[in-house]
GROMACS .gro file of N, CA, C and O in nm:
model
  220
    1UNK      N    1   4.957  12.371  14.638
    1UNK     CA    2   5.002  12.211  14.613
    1UNK      C    3   4.791  12.203  14.567
    1UNK      O    4   4.718  12.198  14.534
    2UNK      N    5   4.847  12.140  14.446
    2UNK     CA    6   4.718  12.141  14.289
    2UNK      C    7   4.655  11.968  14.301
    2UNK      O    8   4.722  11.895  14.262
    3UNK      N    9   4.540  11.932  14.326
    3UNK     CA   10   4.510  11.795  14.343
    3UNK      C   11   4.622  11.783  14.451
    3UNK      O   12   4.667  11.644  14.356
    4UNK      N   13   4.567  11.693  14.556
    4UNK     CA   14   4.711  11.650  14.586
    4UNK      C   15   4.713  11.551  14.597
    4UNK      O   16   4.555  11.495  14.724
    5UNK      N   17   4.724  11.423  14.602
    5UNK     CA   18   4.710  11.277  14.652
    5UNK      C   19   4.796  11.213  14.785
    5UNK      O   20   4.952  11.263  14.798
    6UNK      N   21   4.726  11.191  14.824
    6UNK     CA   22   4.765  11.087  14.951
    6UNK      C   23   4.775  10.965  14.949
    6UNK      O   24   4.692  10.853  14.914
    7UNK      N   25   4.965  10.925  14.898
    7UNK     CA   26   4.976  10.789  14.909
    7UNK      C   27   4.930  10.677  15.055
    7UNK      O   28   4.918  10.731  15.142
    8UNK      N   29   5.013  10.551  14.955
    8UNK     CA   30   4.948  10.476  15.159
    8UNK      C   31   5.047  10.435  15.302
    8UNK      O   32   5.050  10.469  15.365
    9UNK      N   33   5.123  10.557  15.199
    9UNK     CA   34   5.288  10.555  15.348
    9UNK      C   35   5.252  10.650  15.401
    9UNK      O   36   5.301  10.766  15.462
   10UNK      N   37   5.157  10.718  15.393
   10UNK     CA   38   5.079  10.851  15.428
   10UNK      C   39   5.166  10.966  15.324
   10UNK      O   40   5.228  11.094  15.464
   11UNK      N   41   5.286  10.951  15.252
   11UNK     CA   42   5.276  11.062  15.169
   11UNK      C   43   5.206  11.202  15.054
   11UNK      O   44   5.165  11.125  15.073
   12UNK      N   45   5.194  11.336  15.135
   12UNK     CA   46   5.140  11.411  15.048
   12UNK      C   47   5.233  11.451  14.874
   12UNK      O   48   5.301  11.481  14.909
   13UNK      N   49   5.131  11.499  14.760
   13UNK     CA   50   5.158  11.544  14.648
   13UNK      C   51   5.101  11.618  14.570
   13UNK      O   52   4.987  11.540  14.579
   14UNK      N   53   5.153  11.645  14.485
   14UNK     CA   54   5.043  11.685  14.364
   14UNK      C   55   5.083  11.603  14.242
   14UNK      O   56   5.166  11.520  14.279
   15UNK      N   57   4.985  11.570  14.209
   15UNK     CA   58   4.869  11.538  14.120
   15UNK      C   59   4.997  11.486  14.013
   15UNK      O   60   5.056  11.423  14.031
   16UNK      N   61   5.027  11.606  13.992
   16UNK     CA   62   5.131  11.676  13.930
   16UNK      C   63   5.224  11.540  13.882
   16UNK      O   64   5.354  11.541  13.809
   17UNK      N   65   5.297  11.665  14.013
   17UNK     CA   66   5.426  11.600  14.008
   17UNK      C   67   5.451  11.494  13.985
   17UNK      O   68   5.525  11.373  14.014
   18UNK      N   69   5.375  11.350  14.122
   18UNK     CA   70   5.360  11.246  14.125
   18UNK      C   71   5.367  11.184  14.012
   18UNK      O   72   5.394  11.061  13.985
   19UNK      N   73   5.221  11.252  13.921
   19UNK     CA   74   5.205  11.146  13.803
   19UNK      C   75   5.401  11.139  13.710
   19UNK      O   76   5.353  10.988  13.703
   20UNK      N   77   5.475  11.240  13.747
   20UNK     CA   78   5.552  11.240  13.655
   20UNK      C   79   5.690  11.076  13.686
   20UNK      O   80   5.745  11.087  13.609
   21UNK      N   81   5.643  11.089  13.869
   21UNK     CA   82   5.752  10.998  13.921
   21UNK      C   83   5.706  10.848  13.840
   21UNK      O   84   5.760  10.756  13.819
   22UNK      N   85   5.500  10.856  13.897
   22UNK     CA   86   5.487  10.745  13.847
   22UNK      C   87   5.547  10.651  13.634
   22UNK      O   88   5.466  10.513  13.673
   23UNK      N   89   5.496  10.725  13.600
   23UNK     CA   90   5.563  10.753  13.482
   23UNK      C   91   5.659  10.655  13.497
   23UNK      O   92   5.732  10.526  13.408
   24UNK      N   93   5.770  10.633  13.631
   24UNK     CA   94   5.899  10.492  13.596
   24UNK      C   95   5.926  10.454  13.700
   24UNK      O   96   5.984  10.294  13.664
   25UNK      N   97   5.883  10.456  13.812
   25UNK     CA   98   5.798  10.341  13.946
   25UNK      C   99   5.727  10.427  13.961
   25UNK      O  100   5.525  10.483  13.962
   26UNK      N  101   5.668  10.305  14.070
   26UNK     CA  102   5.605  10.241  14.082
   26UNK      C  103   5.594  10.277  14.302
   26UNK      O  104   5.532  10.162  14.398
   27UNK      N  105   5.666  10.324  14.360
   27UNK     CA  106   5.730  10.354  14.468
   27UNK      C  107   5.682  10.485  14.510
   27UNK      O  108   5.657  10.588  14.429
   28UNK      N  109   5.665  10.546  14.637
   28UNK     CA  110   5.684  10.675  14.694
   28UNK      C  111   5.801  10.698  14.635
   28UNK      O  112   5.886  10.673  14.766
   29UNK      N  113   5.818  10.825  14.584
   29UNK     CA  114   5.922  10.912  14.552
   29UNK      C  115   6.037  10.947  14.718
   29UNK      O  116   6.137  10.983  14.723
   30UNK      N  117   5.972  11.003  14.843
   30UNK     CA  118   6.016  10.970  14.968
   30UNK      C  119   6.103  10.906  15.078
   30UNK      O  120   6.152  10.836  15.023
   31UNK      N  121   6.075  10.766  14.995
   31UNK     CA  122   6.023  10.631  15.199
   31UNK      C  123   6.037  10.548  15.033
   31UNK      O  124   6.052  10.362  15.098
   32UNK      N  125   5.932  10.547  14.931
   32UNK     CA  126   6.013  10.355  14.828
   32UNK      C  127   5.898  10.227  14.846
   32UNK      O  128   5.957  10.191  14.847
   33UNK      N  129   5.742  10.304  15.013
   33UNK     CA  130   5.716  10.205  14.972
   33UNK      C  131   5.598  10.196  14.862
   33UNK      O  132   5.618  10.258  14.809
   34UNK      N  133   5.572  10.071  14.864
   34UNK     CA  134   5.502  10.055  14.712
   34UNK      C  135   5.351  10.088  14.695
   34UNK      O  136   5.310  10.089  14.844
   35UNK      N  137   5.369  10.136  14.533
   35UNK     CA  138   5.218  10.232  14.580
   35UNK      C  139   5.120  10.129  14.515
   35UNK      O  140   5.204  10.146  14.367
   36UNK      N  141   5.025  10.145  14.503
   36UNK     CA  142   4.922  10.047  14.401
   36UNK      C  143   4.762  10.153  14.406
   36UNK      O  144   4.782  10.253  14.480
   37UNK      N  145   4.778  10.143  14.260
   37UNK     CA  146   4.669  10.267  14.253
   37UNK      C  147   4.523  10.255  14.355
   37UNK      O  148   4.484  10.406  14.342
   38UNK      N  149   4.543  10.161  14.422
   38UNK     CA  150   4.445  10.067  14.543
   38UNK      C  151   4.412  10.169  14.686
   38UNK      O  152   4.333  10.178  14.689
   39UNK      N  153   4.604  10.224  14.679
   39UNK     CA  154   4.654  10.320  14.751
   39UNK      C  155   4.595  10.399  14.728
   39UNK      O  156   4.674  10.470  14.881
   40UNK      N  157   4.571  10.434  14.652
   40UNK     CA  158   4.574  10.643  14.618
   40UNK      C  159   4.455  10.679  14.698
   40UNK      O  160   4.363  10.678  14.648
   41UNK      N  161   4.433  10.860  14.778
   41UNK     CA  162   4.341  10.877  14.779
   41UNK      C  163   4.377  11.044  14.767
   41UNK      O  164   4.503  11.055  14.785
   42UNK      N  165   4.259  11.113  14.662
   42UNK     CA  166   4.276  11.243  14.588
   42UNK      C  167   4.199  11.329  14.674
   42UNK      O  168   4.080  11.321  14.765
   43UNK      N  169   4.219  11.487  14.693
   43UNK     CA  170   4.159  11.524  14.887
   43UNK      C  171   4.079  11.654  14.722
   43UNK      O  172   3.977  11.654  14.756
   44UNK      N  173   4.089  11.627  14.585
   44UNK     CA  174   4.107  11.721  14.551
   44UNK      C  175   3.895  11.677  14.434
   44UNK      O  176   3.853  11.785  14.525
   45UNK      N  177   3.938  11.628  14.346
   45UNK     CA  178   3.779  11.562  14.343
   45UNK      C  179   3.710  11.453  14.311
   45UNK      O  180   3.592  11.457  14.351
   46UNK      N  181   3.738  11.384  14.360
   46UNK     CA  182   3.773  11.247  14.467
   46UNK      C  183   3.781  11.145  14.304
   46UNK      O  184   3.791  11.052  14.294
   47UNK      N  185   3.855  11.227  14.221
   47UNK     CA  186   3.916  11.149  14.103
   47UNK      C  187   4.057  11.112  14.085
   47UNK      O  188   4.175  11.139  14.097
   48UNK      N  189   4.136  11.027  14.087
   48UNK     CA  190   4.256  10.925  14.100
   48UNK      C  191   4.286  10.938  13.946
   48UNK      O  192   4.370  10.822  13.901
   49UNK      N  193   4.167  10.997  13.798
   49UNK     CA  194   4.194  10.847  13.667
   49UNK      C  195   4.326  10.873  13.599
   49UNK      O  196   4.344  10.842  13.586
   50UNK      N  197   4.366  10.970  13.648
   50UNK     CA  198   4.554  11.051  13.600
   50UNK      C  199   4.637  10.916  13.608
   50UNK      O  200   4.701  10.876  13.538
   51UNK      N  201   4.580  10.904  13.779
   51UNK     CA  202   4.732  10.811  13.801
   51UNK      C  203   4.666  10.630  13.781
   51UNK      O  204   4.742  10.485  13.759
   52UNK      N  205   4.575  10.619  13.765
   52UNK     CA  206   4.578  10.529  13.803
   52UNK      C  207   4.507  10.402  13.552
   52UNK      O  208   4.604  10.367  13.555
   53UNK      N  209   4.573  10.532  13.522
   53UNK     CA  210   4.598  10.518  13.382
   53UNK      C  211   4.738  10.455  13.404
   53UNK      O  212   4.796  10.426  13.283
   54UNK      N  213   4.837  10.553  13.443
   54UNK     CA  214   4.961  10.577  13.489
   54UNK      C  215   5.043  10.386  13.443
   54UNK      O  216   5.147  10.379  13.448
   55UNK      N  217   4.907  10.308  13.571
   55UNK     CA  218   5.017  10.165  13.622
   55UNK      C  219   4.911  10.197  13.483
   55UNK      O  220   4.924  10.036  13.455
   0.00000   0.00000   0.00000
């Protein structure tokens, strides 16, 4: 998993994969919890700039 991202619902995704989902939805792909840019946690380098641009 490259650039893991933890959502507010505690589900973990690869940044590249979840970014594709966020282009269409603003929810967790598994549980459909609403995801806000401020709720994202990155474990790679501390940056979540790609995800913030998608919202």
